[in-house]
Short mmCIF file of C-alpha atoms in Angstrom, two decimals:
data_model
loop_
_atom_site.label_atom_id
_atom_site.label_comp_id
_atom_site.label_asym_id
_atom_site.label_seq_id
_atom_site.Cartn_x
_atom_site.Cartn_y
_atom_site.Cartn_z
CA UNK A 78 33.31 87.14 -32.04
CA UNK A 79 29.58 85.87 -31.89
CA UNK A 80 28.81 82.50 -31.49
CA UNK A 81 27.98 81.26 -35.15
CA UNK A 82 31.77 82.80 -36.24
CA UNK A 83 33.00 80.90 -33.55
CA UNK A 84 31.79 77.53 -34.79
CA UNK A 85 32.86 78.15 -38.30
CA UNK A 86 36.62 79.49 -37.10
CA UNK A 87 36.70 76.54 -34.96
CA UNK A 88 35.42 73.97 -37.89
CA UNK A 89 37.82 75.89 -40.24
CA UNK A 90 40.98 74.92 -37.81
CA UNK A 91 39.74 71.17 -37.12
CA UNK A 92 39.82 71.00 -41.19
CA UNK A 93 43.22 72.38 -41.16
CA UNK A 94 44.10 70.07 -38.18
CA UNK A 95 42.87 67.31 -39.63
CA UNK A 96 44.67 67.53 -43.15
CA UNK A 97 47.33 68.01 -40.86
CA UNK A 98 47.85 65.51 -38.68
CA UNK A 99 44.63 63.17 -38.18
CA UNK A 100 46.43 61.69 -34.65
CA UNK A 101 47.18 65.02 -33.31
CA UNK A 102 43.57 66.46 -34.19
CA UNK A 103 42.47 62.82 -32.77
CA UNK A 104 44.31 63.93 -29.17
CA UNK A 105 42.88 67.06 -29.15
CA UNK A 106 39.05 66.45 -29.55
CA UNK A 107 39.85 63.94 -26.99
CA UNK A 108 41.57 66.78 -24.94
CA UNK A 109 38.29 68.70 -25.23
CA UNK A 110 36.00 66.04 -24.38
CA UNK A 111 38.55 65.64 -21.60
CA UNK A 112 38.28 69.09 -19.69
CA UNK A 113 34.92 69.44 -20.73
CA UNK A 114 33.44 66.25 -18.79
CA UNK A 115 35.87 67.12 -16.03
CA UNK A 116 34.30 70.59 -15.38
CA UNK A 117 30.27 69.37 -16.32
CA UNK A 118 29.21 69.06 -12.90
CA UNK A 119 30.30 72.28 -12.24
CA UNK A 120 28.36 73.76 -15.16
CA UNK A 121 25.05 71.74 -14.42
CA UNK A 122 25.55 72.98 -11.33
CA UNK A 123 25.82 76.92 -11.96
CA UNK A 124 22.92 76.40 -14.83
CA UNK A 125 20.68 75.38 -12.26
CA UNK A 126 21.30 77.89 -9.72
CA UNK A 127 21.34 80.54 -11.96
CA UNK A 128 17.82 79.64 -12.84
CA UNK A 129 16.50 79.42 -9.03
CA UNK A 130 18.25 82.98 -8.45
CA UNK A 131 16.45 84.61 -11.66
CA UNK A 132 13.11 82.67 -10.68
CA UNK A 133 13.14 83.97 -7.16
CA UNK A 134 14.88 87.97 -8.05
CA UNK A 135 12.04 88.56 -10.52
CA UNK A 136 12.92 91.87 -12.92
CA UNK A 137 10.17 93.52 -10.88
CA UNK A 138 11.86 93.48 -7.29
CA UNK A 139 15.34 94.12 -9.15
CA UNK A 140 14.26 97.08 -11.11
CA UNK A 141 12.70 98.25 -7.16
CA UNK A 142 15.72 97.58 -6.10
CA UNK A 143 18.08 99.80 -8.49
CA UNK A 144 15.35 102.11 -10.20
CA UNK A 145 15.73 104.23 -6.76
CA UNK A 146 17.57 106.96 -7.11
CA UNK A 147 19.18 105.79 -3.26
CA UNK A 148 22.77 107.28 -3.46
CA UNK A 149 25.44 104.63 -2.23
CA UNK A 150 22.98 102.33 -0.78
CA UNK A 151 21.17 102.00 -4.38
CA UNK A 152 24.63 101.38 -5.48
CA UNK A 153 25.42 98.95 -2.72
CA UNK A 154 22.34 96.92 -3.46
CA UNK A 155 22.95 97.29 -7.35
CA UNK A 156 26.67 95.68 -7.04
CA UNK A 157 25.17 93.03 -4.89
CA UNK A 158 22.12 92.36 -6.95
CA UNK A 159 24.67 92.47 -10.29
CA UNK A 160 27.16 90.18 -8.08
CA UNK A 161 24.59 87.86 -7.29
CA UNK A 162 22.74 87.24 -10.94
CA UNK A 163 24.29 85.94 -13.89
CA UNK A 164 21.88 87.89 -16.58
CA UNK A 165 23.84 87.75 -20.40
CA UNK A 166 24.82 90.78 -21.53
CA UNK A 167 22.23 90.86 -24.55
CA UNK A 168 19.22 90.91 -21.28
CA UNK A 169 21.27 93.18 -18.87
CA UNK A 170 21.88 95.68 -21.10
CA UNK A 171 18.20 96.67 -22.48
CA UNK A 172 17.34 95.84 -19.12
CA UNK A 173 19.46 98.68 -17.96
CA UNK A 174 18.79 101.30 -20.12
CA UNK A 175 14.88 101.09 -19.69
CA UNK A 176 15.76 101.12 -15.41
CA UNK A 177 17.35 104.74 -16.72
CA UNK A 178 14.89 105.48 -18.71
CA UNK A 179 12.20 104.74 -15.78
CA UNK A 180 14.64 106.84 -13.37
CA UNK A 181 17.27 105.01 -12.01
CA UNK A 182 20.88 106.88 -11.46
CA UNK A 183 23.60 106.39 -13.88
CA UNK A 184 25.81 105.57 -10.75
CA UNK A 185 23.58 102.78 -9.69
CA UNK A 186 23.34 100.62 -13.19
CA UNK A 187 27.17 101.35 -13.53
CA UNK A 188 27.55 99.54 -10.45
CA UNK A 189 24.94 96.90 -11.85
CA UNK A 190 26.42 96.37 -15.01
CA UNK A 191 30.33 95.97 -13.54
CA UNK A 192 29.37 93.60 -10.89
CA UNK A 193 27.73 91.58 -13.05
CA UNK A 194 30.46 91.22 -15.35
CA UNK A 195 33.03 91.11 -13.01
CA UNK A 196 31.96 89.10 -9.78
CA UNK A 197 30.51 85.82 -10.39
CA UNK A 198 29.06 84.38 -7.07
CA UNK A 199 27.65 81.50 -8.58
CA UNK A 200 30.48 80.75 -10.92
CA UNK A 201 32.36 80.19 -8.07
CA UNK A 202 32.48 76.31 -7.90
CA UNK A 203 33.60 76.35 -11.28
CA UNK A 204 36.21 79.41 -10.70
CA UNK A 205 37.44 77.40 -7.29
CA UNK A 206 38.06 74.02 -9.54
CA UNK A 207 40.44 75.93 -11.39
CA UNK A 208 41.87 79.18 -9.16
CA UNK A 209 41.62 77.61 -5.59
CA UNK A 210 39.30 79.06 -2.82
CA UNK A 211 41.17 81.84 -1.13
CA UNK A 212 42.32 83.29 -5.06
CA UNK A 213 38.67 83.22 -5.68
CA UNK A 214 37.41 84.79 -3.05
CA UNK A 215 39.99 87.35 -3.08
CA UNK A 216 39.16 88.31 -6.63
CA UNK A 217 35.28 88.26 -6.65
CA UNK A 218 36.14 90.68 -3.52
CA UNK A 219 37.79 93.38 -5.65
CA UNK A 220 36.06 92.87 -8.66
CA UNK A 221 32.81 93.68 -6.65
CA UNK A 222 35.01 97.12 -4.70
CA UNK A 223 36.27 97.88 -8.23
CA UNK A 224 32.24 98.23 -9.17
CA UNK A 225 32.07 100.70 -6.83
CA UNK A 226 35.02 102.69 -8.27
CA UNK A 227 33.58 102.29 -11.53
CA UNK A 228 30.15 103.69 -10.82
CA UNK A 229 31.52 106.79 -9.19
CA UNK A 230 33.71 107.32 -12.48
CA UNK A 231 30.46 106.09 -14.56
CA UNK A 232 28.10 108.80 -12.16
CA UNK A 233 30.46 112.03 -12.50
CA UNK A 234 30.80 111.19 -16.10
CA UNK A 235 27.44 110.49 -17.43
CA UNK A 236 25.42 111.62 -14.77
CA UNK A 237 27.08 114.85 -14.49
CA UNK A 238 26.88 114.84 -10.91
CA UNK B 599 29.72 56.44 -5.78
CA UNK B 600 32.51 58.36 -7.29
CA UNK B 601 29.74 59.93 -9.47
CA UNK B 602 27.71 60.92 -7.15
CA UNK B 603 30.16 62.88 -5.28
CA UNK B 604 30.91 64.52 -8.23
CA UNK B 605 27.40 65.53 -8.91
CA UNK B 606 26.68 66.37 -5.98
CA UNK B 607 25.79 70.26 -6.21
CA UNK B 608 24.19 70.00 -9.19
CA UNK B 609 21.62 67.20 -7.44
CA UNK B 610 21.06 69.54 -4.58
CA UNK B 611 19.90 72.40 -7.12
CA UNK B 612 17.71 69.78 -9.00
CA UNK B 613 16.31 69.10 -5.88
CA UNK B 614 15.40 72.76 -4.73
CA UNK B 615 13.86 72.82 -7.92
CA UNK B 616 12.16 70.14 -7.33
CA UNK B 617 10.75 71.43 -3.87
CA UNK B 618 10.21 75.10 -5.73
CA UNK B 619 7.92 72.99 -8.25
CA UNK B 620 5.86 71.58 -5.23
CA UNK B 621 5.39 74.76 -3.71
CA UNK B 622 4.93 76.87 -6.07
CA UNK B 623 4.73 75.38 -9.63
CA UNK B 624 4.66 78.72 -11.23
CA UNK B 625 7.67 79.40 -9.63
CA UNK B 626 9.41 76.09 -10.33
CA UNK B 627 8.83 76.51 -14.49
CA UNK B 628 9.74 79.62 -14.18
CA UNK B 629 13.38 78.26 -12.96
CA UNK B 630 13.06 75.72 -15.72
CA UNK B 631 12.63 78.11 -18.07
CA UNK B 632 15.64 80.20 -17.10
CA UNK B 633 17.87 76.69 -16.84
CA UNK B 634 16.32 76.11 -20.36
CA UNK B 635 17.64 79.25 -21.77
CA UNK B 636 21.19 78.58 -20.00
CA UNK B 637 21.30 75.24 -21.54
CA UNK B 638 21.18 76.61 -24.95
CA UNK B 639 23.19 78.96 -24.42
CA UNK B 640 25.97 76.58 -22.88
CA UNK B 641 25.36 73.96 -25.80
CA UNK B 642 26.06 77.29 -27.99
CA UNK B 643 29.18 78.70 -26.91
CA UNK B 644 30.92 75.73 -24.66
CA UNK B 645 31.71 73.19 -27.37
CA UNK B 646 33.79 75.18 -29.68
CA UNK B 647 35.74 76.90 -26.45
CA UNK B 648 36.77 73.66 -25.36
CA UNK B 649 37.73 72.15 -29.32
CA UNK B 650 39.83 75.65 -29.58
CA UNK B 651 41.22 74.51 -26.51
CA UNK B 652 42.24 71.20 -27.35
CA UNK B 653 43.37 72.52 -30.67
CA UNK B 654 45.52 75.10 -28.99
CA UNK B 655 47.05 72.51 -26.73
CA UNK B 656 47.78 69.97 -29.13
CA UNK B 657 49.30 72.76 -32.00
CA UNK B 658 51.13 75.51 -30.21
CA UNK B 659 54.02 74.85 -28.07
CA UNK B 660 54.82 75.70 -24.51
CA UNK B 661 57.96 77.54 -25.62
CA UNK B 662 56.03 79.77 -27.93
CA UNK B 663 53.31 80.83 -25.19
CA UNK B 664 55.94 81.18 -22.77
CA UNK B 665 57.96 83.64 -25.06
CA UNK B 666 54.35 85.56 -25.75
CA UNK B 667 52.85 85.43 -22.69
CA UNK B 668 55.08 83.85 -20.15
CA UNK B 669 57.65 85.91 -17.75
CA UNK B 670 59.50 88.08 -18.82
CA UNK B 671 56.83 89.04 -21.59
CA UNK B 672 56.16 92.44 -20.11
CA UNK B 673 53.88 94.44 -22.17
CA UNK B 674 53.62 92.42 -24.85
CA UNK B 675 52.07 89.95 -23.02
CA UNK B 676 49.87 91.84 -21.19
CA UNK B 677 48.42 93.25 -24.55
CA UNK B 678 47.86 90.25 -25.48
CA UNK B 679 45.86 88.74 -22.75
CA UNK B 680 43.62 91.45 -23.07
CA UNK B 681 43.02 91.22 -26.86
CA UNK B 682 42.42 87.56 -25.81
CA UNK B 683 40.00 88.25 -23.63
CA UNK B 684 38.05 90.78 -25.11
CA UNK B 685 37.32 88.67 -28.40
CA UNK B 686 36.10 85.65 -26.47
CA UNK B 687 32.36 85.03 -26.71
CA UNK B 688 30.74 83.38 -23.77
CA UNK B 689 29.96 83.26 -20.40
CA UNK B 690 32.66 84.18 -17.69
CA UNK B 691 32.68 80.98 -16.95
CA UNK B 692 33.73 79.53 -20.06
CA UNK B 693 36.95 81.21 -19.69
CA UNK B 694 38.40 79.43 -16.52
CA UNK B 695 38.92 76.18 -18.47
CA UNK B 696 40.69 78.28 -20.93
CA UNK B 697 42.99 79.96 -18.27
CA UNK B 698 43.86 76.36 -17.16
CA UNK B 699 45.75 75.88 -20.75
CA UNK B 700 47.05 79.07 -20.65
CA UNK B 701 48.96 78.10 -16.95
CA UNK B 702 49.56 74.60 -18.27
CA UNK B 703 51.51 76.25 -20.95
CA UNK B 704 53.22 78.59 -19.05
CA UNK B 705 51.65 81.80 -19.13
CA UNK B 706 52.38 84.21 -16.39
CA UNK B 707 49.93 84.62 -13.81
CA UNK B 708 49.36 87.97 -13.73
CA UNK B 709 48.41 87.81 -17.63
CA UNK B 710 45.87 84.97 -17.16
CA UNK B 711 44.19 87.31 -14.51
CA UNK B 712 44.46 89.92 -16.73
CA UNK B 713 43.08 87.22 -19.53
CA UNK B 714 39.92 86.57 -16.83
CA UNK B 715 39.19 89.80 -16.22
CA UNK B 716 39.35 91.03 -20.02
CA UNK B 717 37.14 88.15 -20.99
CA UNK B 718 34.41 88.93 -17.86
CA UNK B 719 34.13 92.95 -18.60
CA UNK B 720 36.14 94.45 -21.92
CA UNK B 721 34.56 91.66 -24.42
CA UNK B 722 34.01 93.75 -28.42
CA UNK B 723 30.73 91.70 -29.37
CA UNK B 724 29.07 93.73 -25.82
CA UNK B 725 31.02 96.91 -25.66
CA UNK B 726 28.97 97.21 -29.04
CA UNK B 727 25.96 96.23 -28.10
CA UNK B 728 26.32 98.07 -24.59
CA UNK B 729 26.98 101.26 -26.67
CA UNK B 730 24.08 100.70 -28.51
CA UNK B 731 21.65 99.97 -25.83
CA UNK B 732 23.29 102.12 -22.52
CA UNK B 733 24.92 105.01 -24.91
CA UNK B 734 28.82 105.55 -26.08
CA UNK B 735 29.51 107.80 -23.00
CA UNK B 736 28.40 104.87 -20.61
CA UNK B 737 30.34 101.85 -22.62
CA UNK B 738 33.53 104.31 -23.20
CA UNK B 739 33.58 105.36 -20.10
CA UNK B 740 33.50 101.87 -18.95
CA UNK B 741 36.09 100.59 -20.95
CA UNK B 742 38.29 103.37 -20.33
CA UNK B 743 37.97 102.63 -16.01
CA UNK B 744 37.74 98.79 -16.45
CA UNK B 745 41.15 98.26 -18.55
CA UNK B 746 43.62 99.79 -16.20
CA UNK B 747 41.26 98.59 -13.31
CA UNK B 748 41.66 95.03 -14.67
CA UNK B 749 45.49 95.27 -14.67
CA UNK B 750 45.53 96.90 -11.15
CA UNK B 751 43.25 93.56 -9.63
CA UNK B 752 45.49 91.01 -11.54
CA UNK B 753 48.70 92.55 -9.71
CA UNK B 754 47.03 93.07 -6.48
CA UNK B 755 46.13 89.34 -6.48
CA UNK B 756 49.25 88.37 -7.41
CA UNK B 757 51.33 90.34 -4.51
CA UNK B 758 48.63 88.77 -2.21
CA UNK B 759 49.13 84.92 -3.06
CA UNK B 760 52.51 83.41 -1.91
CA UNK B 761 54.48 81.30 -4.65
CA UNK B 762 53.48 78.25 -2.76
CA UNK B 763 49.67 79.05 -3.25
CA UNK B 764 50.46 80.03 -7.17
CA UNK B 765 52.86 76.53 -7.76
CA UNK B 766 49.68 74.76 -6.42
CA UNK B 767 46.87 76.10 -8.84
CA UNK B 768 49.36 75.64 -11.57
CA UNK B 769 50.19 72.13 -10.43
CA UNK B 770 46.43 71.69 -10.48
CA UNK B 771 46.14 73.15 -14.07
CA UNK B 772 48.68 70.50 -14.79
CA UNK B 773 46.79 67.51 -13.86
CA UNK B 774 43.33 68.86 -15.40
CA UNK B 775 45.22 67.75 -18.39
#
């Protein structure tokens, strides 16, 4: 679902709501505003850091870092470097295929791409506000191991190696 | 004071901004621009997650949720939280809050991991734009390791956390409201 068919599905069922119930709909914008102010620090938070990380790791020293065809290392910095940023998938992905194009090993950007989707180190105030610190940790952990699983698969597959 | 507290990381990151700026002003807009982007991005996806949510809260019952996705829902429910998961849009983090309803209504835990880990890595809107940018081989081949991977890491987690640990986040989910 993209964002714009999102709005309109969600304006579609306040409508319906509405013509529904106007109290209920009433309690449940309020509900929204609710959890949404409750978790806003968190957010501002995350925003902000994500912009320091992505100022400091400029695409330069990350395509260094994974455009090396290094074996596991190049993998082990890739999960790290994916673990680390929070790049959307719309940037990651072209990103990605030009680091192939300039070189880099299918094993290493698999590893990029899953950590990045999977482990969220600087979500993790906002993960810990709802999960708890020790259920967090534990799964950013395997989410980042699974990565490595998942570039092996992604290496012998596509990289025919 | 209260406030403050609660603010509290996001003033430190405003501050090493700040510093960044005085250092190296490049550097500092360069941050702004990427907290810029963020922003827009947040203002773009966050406020119809959260109306969904209070929608979803308000309209569908516990008992219904429970009998979908609660114990005892086996498969079914496990299908489920995936198709949930993989047509969110957002960021990861826009999904948390939404796996807070799901506990407060009674979902099992295992399916609102699964539900997390669908939403961070199987999501339709990228698989198709992966497979156009990375190749169908790459995004196929990703999809094919991450779904059973993302079931295996839900049950992991949940043989690792004791039922006190698990009452407590749900307790927690519980007074989120």
């Amino acid at each position: 679902m993209n964002t714009y068919s999102m709005y309109f599905f969600t304006i579609i069922l306040i409508g319906i709501s509405f013509k529904k119930d106007k109290i209920k709909t009433k309690k449940a914008l309020k509900k929204a505003w609710k959890a949404f102010s409750n978790i806003l620090p968190e957010f501002l938070g995350v925003i902000m850091l994500v912009g320091i990380l992505l100022a400091v790791l400029d695409p330069n020293l990350i395509s260094n870092l994974l455009g090396e065809e290094s074996g596991w290392i190049g993998v082990i910095i890739s999960a790290c470097v994916g673990g680390i940023t929070l790049i959307p998938g719309f940037v990651a992905f072209p990103t990605a295929a030009m680091l192939i194009k300039n070189g880099a090993g299918y094993m290493q950007i698999g590893a990029f791409i899953s950590a990045l989707m999977m482990v969220g180190v600087v979500t993790m105030p906002v993960e810990i506000k709802y999960f708890g610190k020790r259920l967090t940790i534990l799964r950013n952990i395997f989410a980042f191991l699974f990565s490595f699983i998942v570039a092996y698969v992604i290496g012998k597959v596509v990289g025919g190696i | 004071m209260k406030l403050l507290k609660r603010y509290r990381f996001f003033l430190i990151t405003v501050l090493i901004i700040v510093v960044m700026t005085i250092i190296n002003k490049s550097l500092g807009m360069k941050a702004l621009g990427v907290v810029e982007y963020s922003l827009k991005e947040m203002i773009l996806v966050i406020p119809p997650v959260f109306v969904l949510l209070g929608l979803l809260d308000i309209w569908v019952p516990r008992e219904i949720m429970m009998k979908y996705m609660g114990e005892g829902s086996g498969l079914k429910g496990i299908i489920l939280a995936i198709i949930l998961g993989s047509a969110a849009a957002g960021p990861l983090y826009g999904a948390f809050p939404v796996a807070g309803v799901f506990m407060k209504k009674g979902v099992k835990f295992s399916n609102v991991l699964i539900f997390i880990g669908a939403w961070s890595t199987t999501k339709i809107p990228m698989f198709l734009f992966e497979m156009s940018a990375l190749g169908t081989p790459f995004a196929l081949t990703r999809l094919l390791v991450d779904i059973p991977g993302i079931i295996l890491i839900a049950y992991t987690l949940c043989m690792l956390i004791s039922k006190d640990e698990m009452n407590d986040i749900y307790r927690k989910a519980e007074l989120m409201e």
